mmCIF file of C-alpha atoms in Angstrom:
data_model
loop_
_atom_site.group_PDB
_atom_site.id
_atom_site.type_symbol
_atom_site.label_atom_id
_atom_site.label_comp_id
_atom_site.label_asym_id
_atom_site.label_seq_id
_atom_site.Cartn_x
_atom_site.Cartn_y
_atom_site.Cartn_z
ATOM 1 C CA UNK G 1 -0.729 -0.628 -22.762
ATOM 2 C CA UNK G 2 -2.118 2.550 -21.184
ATOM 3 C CA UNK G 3 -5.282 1.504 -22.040
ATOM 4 C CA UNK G 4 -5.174 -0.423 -19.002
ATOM 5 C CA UNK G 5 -5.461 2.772 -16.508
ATOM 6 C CA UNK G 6 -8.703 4.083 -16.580
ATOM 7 C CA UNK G 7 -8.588 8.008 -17.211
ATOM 8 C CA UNK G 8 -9.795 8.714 -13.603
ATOM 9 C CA UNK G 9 -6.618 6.890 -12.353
ATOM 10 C CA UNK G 10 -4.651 8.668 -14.764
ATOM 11 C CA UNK G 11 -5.924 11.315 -12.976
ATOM 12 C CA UNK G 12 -5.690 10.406 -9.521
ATOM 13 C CA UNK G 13 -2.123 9.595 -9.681
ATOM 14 C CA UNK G 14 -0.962 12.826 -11.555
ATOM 15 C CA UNK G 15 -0.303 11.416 -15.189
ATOM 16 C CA UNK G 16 -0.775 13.761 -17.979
ATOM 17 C CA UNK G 17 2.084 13.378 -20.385
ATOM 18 C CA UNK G 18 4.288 10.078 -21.385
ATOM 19 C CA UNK G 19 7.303 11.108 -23.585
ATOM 20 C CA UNK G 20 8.613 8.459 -26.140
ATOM 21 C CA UNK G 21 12.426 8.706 -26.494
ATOM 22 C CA UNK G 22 15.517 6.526 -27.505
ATOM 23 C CA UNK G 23 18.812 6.248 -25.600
ATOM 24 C CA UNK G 24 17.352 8.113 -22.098
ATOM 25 C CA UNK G 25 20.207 8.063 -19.175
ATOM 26 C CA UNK G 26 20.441 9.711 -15.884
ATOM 27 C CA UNK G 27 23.710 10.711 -14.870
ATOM 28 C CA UNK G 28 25.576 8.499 -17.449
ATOM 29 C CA UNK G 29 23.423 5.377 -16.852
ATOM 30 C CA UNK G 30 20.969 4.088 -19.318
ATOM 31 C CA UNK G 31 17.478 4.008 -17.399
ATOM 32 C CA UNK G 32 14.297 2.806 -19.021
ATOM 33 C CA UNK G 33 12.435 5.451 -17.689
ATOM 34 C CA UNK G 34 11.931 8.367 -15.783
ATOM 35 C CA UNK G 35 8.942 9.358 -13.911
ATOM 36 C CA UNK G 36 8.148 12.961 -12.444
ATOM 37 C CA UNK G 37 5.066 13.160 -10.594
ATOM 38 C CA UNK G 38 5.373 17.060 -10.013
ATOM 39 C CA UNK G 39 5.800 17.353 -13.942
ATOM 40 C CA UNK G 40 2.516 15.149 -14.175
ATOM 41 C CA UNK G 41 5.188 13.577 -16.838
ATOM 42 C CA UNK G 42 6.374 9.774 -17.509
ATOM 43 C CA UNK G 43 9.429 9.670 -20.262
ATOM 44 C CA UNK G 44 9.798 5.793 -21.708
ATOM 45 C CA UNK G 45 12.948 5.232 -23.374
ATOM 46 C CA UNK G 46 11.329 2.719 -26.390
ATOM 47 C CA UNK G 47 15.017 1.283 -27.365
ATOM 48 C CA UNK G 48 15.874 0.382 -23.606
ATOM 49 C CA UNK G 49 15.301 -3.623 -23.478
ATOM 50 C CA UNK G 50 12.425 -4.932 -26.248
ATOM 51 C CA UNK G 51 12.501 -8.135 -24.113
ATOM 52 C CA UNK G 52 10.967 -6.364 -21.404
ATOM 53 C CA UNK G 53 9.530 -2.880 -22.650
ATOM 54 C CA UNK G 54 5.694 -3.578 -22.165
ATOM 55 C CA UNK G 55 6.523 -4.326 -18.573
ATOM 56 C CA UNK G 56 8.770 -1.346 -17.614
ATOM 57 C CA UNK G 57 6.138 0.712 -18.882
ATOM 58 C CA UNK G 58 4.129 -0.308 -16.366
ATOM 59 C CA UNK G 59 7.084 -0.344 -14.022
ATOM 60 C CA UNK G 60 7.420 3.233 -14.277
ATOM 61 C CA UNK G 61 3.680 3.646 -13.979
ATOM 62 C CA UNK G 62 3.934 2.403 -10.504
ATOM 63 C CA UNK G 63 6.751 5.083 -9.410
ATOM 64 C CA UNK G 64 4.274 7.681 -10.635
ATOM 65 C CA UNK G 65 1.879 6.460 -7.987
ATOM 66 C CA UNK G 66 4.656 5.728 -5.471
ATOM 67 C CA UNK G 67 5.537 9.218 -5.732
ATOM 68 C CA UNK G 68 1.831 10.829 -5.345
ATOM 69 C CA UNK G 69 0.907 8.537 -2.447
ATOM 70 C CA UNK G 70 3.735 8.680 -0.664
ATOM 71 C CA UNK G 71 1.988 7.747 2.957
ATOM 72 C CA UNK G 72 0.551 4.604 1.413
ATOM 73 C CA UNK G 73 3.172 2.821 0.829
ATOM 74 C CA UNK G 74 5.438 2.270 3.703
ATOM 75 C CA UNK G 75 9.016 0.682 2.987
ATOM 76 C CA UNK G 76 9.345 -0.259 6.706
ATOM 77 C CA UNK G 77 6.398 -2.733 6.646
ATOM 78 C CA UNK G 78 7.114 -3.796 3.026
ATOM 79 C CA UNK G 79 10.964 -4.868 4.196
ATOM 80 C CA UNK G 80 9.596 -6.509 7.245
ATOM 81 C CA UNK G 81 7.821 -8.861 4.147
ATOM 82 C CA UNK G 82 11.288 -10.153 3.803
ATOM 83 C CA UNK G 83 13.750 -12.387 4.819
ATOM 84 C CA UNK G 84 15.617 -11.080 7.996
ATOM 85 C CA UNK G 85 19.223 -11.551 6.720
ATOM 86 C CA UNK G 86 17.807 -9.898 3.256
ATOM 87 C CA UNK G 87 19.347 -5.968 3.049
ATOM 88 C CA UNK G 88 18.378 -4.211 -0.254
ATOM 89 C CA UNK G 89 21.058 -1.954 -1.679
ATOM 90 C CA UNK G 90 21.876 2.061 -1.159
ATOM 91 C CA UNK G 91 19.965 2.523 -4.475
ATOM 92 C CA UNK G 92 18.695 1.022 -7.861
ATOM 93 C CA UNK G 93 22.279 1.670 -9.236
ATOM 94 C CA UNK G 94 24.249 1.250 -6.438
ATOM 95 C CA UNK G 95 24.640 -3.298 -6.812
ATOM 96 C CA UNK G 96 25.701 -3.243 -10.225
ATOM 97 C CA UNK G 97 25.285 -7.407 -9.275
ATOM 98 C CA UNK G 98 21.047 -6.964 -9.496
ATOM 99 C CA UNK G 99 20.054 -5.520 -12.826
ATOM 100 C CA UNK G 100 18.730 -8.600 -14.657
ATOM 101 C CA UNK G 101 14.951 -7.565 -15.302
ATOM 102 C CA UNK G 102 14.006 -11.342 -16.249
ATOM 103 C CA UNK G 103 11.417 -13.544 -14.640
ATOM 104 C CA UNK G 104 13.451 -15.234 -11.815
ATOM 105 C CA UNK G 105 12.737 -19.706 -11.706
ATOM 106 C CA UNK G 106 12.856 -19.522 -7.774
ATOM 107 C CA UNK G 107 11.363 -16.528 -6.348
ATOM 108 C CA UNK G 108 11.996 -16.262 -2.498
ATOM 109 C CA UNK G 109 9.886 -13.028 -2.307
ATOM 110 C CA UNK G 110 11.919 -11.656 -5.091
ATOM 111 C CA UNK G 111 10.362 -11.254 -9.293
ATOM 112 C CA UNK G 112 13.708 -10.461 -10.711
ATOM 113 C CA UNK G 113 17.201 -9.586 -9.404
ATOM 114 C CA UNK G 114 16.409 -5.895 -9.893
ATOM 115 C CA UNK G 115 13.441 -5.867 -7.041
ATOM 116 C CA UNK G 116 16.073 -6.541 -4.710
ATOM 117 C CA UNK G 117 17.700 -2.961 -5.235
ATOM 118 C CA UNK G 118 15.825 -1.157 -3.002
ATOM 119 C CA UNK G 119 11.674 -1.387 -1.627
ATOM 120 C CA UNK G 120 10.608 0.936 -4.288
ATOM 121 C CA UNK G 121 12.326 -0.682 -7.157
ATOM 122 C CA UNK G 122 10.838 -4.157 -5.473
ATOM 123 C CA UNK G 123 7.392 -2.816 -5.171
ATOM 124 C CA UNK G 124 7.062 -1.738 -8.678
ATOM 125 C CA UNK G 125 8.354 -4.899 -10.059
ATOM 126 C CA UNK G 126 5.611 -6.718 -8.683
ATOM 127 C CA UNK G 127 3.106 -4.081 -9.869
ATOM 128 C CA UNK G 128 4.309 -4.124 -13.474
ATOM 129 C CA UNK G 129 4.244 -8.377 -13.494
ATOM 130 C CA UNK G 130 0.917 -8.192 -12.025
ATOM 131 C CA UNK G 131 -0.567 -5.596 -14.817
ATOM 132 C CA UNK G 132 1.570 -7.612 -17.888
ATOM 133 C CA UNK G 133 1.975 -11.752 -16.285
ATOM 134 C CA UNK G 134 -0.726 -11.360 -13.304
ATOM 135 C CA UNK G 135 -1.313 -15.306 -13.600
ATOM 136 C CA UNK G 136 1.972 -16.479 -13.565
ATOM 137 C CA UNK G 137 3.155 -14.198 -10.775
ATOM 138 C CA UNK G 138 -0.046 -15.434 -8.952
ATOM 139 C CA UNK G 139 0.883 -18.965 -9.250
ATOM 140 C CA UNK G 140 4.064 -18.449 -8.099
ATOM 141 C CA UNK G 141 2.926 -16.763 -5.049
ATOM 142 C CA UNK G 142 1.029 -19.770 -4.180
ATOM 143 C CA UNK G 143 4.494 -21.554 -2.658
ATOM 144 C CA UNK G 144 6.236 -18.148 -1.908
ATOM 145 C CA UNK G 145 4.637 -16.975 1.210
ATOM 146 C CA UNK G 146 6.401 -13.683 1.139
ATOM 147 C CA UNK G 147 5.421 -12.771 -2.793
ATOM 148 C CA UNK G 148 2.034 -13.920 -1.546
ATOM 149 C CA UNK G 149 2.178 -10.919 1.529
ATOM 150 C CA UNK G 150 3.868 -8.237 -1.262
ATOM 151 C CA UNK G 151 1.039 -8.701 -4.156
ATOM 152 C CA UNK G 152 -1.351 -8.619 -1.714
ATOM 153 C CA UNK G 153 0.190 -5.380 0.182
ATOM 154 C CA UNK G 154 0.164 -3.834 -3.566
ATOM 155 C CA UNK G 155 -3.648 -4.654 -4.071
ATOM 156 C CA UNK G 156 -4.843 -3.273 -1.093
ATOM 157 C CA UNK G 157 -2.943 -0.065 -1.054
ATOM 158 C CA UNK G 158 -3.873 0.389 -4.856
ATOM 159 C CA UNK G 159 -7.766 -0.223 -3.803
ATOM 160 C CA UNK G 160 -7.056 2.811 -1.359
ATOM 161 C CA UNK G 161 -5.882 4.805 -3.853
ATOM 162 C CA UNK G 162 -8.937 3.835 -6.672
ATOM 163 C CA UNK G 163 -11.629 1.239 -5.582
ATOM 164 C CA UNK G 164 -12.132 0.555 -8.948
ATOM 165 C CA UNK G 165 -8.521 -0.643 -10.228
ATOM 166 C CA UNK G 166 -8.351 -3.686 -11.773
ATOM 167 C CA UNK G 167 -5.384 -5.678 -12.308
#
């Protein structure tokens, strides 16, 4: 799966070390991983969800270059993507009511239930279907106008970042 970065990317976006573990939790909640850009270091916890591992791999991935281009991606425009009435949560962990990593049948600008947690959880969701499912999310972007304006915000800021990224 991290075949898919090229090493220059790697590089770009501060990735030197991914650490396989089992049963990884922050603060007494099982995450599937934990990215530290200043570390240069992505741990992947292998036993978190086998449903939807090759995915949050990628996930993670895109917190790594969340976190090392912080002035590219802008939450403020991103929310403004979204339905006015639509407020994300405190944090990831704070809506204990959208955790559900699966495919969701009717979108309305939202993947899953966990990219409405917060922007950055949101963003990455979208980057880790378009690396794993890029046709399917595609196609449903074609009747979600607002999925349509987030993979397209997540292209063009990833173009800034490497001109030669390919999802």
């Amino acid at each position: 799966n991290f075949n898919k970065y090229s090493s220059d990317f790697l590089k770009k976006i501060n990735l030197k070390y991914i650490v396989l573990c089992e049963d990884l939790s922050v603060s007494g909640i099982n995450t599937a991983g934990v990215p530290n850009h200043k570390m240069k270091t992505l741990i992947i916890d292998i036993q978190f969800n086998k449903n939807h591992f090759e995915r949050t791999m990628h996930h993670e991935v895109f917190h790594i270059i969340k976190d090392g281009y912080k002035n590219y991606f802008d939450e403020s425009i991103w929310q403004n993507y979204n339905n006015p009435e639509f407020n994300y949560a405190e944090c990831s962990t704070c809506s204990s009511d959208r955790l559900n990593l699966s495919l969701l049948e009717e979108t309305k600008g939202f993947l899953t239930e966990y990219s409405m947690s917060t922007p950055s959880e949101d963003m990455a969701e979208i980057f880790s279907f378009l690396i794993t499912d890029k046709k399917n999310i595609e196609n449903k972007a074609l009747k979600d106008p607002v999925l349509k304006k987030k993979i397209s915000y997540i292209k063009k800021t990833l173009l800034k970042i490497d001109q030669e990224f390919k999802f």
